[in-house]
Amino acid sequence: MAFDRRTFLGTTAATGAAVALAGATSSPAAAQSESGRPPRTYSFTVMGTTDLHGNVFNWDYFTDKEFDDKAHNDVGLAKISTLVNQVRAEKGRANTLLIDAGDTIQGTQLSYYYAKVDPITARRGPVHPMAQAMNAIGYDAAALGNHEFNYGIPVLRKFEEQCDFPLLGANALDAKTLRPAFAPYSMHRLRTPHGPDVKVAVLGLTNPGIAIWDKANVQGKMTFPGLEEQAAKYVPRLRSLGADVVIVSAHSGSSGTSSYGDQLPYIENAAGLVAEQVPGIDAILVGHAHTEIPEYRVKNKATGKDVVLSEPLKWGQRLTLFDFELVWAKGRWSVAHVAAKVLNSNTAAEDPEITGLLSDEHRKVVAYVNQVIGTSTQAMSSAEGPVKDVPIIDLISHVQAETVKAALAGTEWAALPVLSQASCFSRTAAIPAGQVTIRDAAGLYPFENTLEARLLTGAQLKDYLEYSARYYVRTAPGDVVDPAKLTNAESIPDYNYDAVYGVTYDIDIAQPVGWRITGLSFQGKPVDPAGQFVLAVNNYRASGGGNFPHVPQARQLWANSDEIRNTIIQWVKAKGTVDPAQFASVDWRLTRAGVPVF
């Protein structure tokens, strides 16, 4: 069925110039109507956001101050609201739609608080701040993101209930019936000054990686087929229902790649392939990849027509505008032209309506994250974490290793050595000397990952480390080393570089990929390729995230449902004092021909 949630009324002035029908000659004469008069035309704008990740305010809850980065971006729905109001004032509200491409309810301590601390699922619980803000701004539809499932299906269903707009997921199916578990699409009518309304369909597609990233929450309940498959099913249906314009909101990047290798038969970043292979789509709002794509045109193989893609930058840093020009000919509206661009939210002030609406929620979360949970004997920083073994990353691994050791006590695996992987998730994370707050500890681990224990051999561990070491740019002995240019080779993000705690090794960055790990030892002796180790590993990595070898197929010895972030917080509370002397050591280093780089 079609999900009609909005009917837009109003008029717009006809554009003065004739607009050529797509595929027709561009001469003015060709655009004349049968009566010889200029054709009837109509213009409207679809605005889009994606990967908001719980950002309402231009605020960083981990640093307890206004958000800022090197590019001086701003974040949050309060800024987006101002931009939306400006566009509506210019175009006429009745000539606009506002949609989102997913990853809405996870990412900040604001969203965490209302999922875990004061959950929206509680009896007489609160309304989620993201629902409040998006309702007030007037969203028309939103696709599901993979992070919507992080807190479990009950939280997602409650959020869905609280939204005044549909959450769309044509490829989120009930595992038993294989019927849509959410609305696949929504239909919207835009009234024109020429009589016939324009029918705009929004098809929502989510990421098939949900099946592995949130296996614990969705296994046996939902299944997630490929985007192309479901788009090919629904786009013709939408056209048969009278849609004049078909827009896809896809929580899937445009690159055609997957970060989890062959763990699933579907492609993670499939938006470009959908545009290329499924005829009948006019534009795609792209999400998931956290990149900025103002406009990207993909030619559809069947029709030869361009499909316009756009991805606004994450966290509300950008707002996409799709500008559509339609022409009435032969008894129907047809798309004559589509163009896309992005607006930068740092050009806008926060909308006081949105900040005022959620000021109480904001204050509660600020007070929560500033609770003191312990003390630290010295300051620790992650600034050098990507190139050096620093105590603050050791803290993550130490907590994980201790947790796994305790969980395996008394089992047949209790005597095996426990190693731990950790990444430098944030180069600005820090633990101060003196009082340690929740936000200090939580800032080490900004993701809702949970902890697992997997069984590896020494040979598999070596492969794992070699794969991780791809992160470094190959640098010959004697070449000048610039730490700022040494990392992120092959565009590998910081969160996909793992250091392993509990063994010692060197990474020779002068060597080619696959031949960099030297001196791999455990307790002073070379690691036995046949030896067995327990790896404390996050569920993202264990389920194939980053496409690291062996771990997804390795035997699972234990798994936890609590977030690693919360485990760290509880560890600090229990210890009372964080003393790096009790857990920090230099276990790995960068070298060239055996000579340390630093």
Short mmCIF file of C-alpha atoms in Angstrom, two decimals, residues 5 30 65 83 90 119 129 134 184 211 242 246 323 325 330 348 373 454 490 507 544 568:
data_model
loop_
_atom_site.label_atom_id
_atom_site.label_comp_id
_atom_site.label_asym_id
_atom_site.label_seq_id
_atom_site.Cartn_x
_atom_site.Cartn_y
_atom_site.Cartn_z
CA ARG A 5 1.48 11.11 5.28
CA ALA A 30 10.12 21.45 -29.56
CA LYS A 65 31.80 22.71 24.35
CA LEU A 83 18.51 26.42 6.37
CA GLU A 90 12.37 31.18 -1.03
CA PRO A 119 14.87 5.24 27.64
CA PRO A 129 14.88 14.31 21.05
CA MET A 134 12.45 16.30 13.17
CA PRO A 184 8.74 0.68 1.75
CA ALA A 211 22.34 -8.42 9.18
CA GLY A 242 1.08 7.27 -10.86
CA VAL A 246 10.70 8.83 -8.05
CA ASP A 323 15.87 21.19 -7.70
CA GLU A 325 11.89 21.17 -13.20
CA LYS A 330 0.80 14.43 -23.43
CA ALA A 348 23.33 29.49 9.61
CA ILE A 373 33.37 8.54 38.24
CA ARG A 454 37.13 -15.13 19.39
CA GLU A 490 44.25 3.59 0.82
CA ILE A 507 55.63 -2.56 11.96
CA GLY A 544 33.24 -8.52 9.31
CA ILE A 568 34.96 1.24 30.45
#
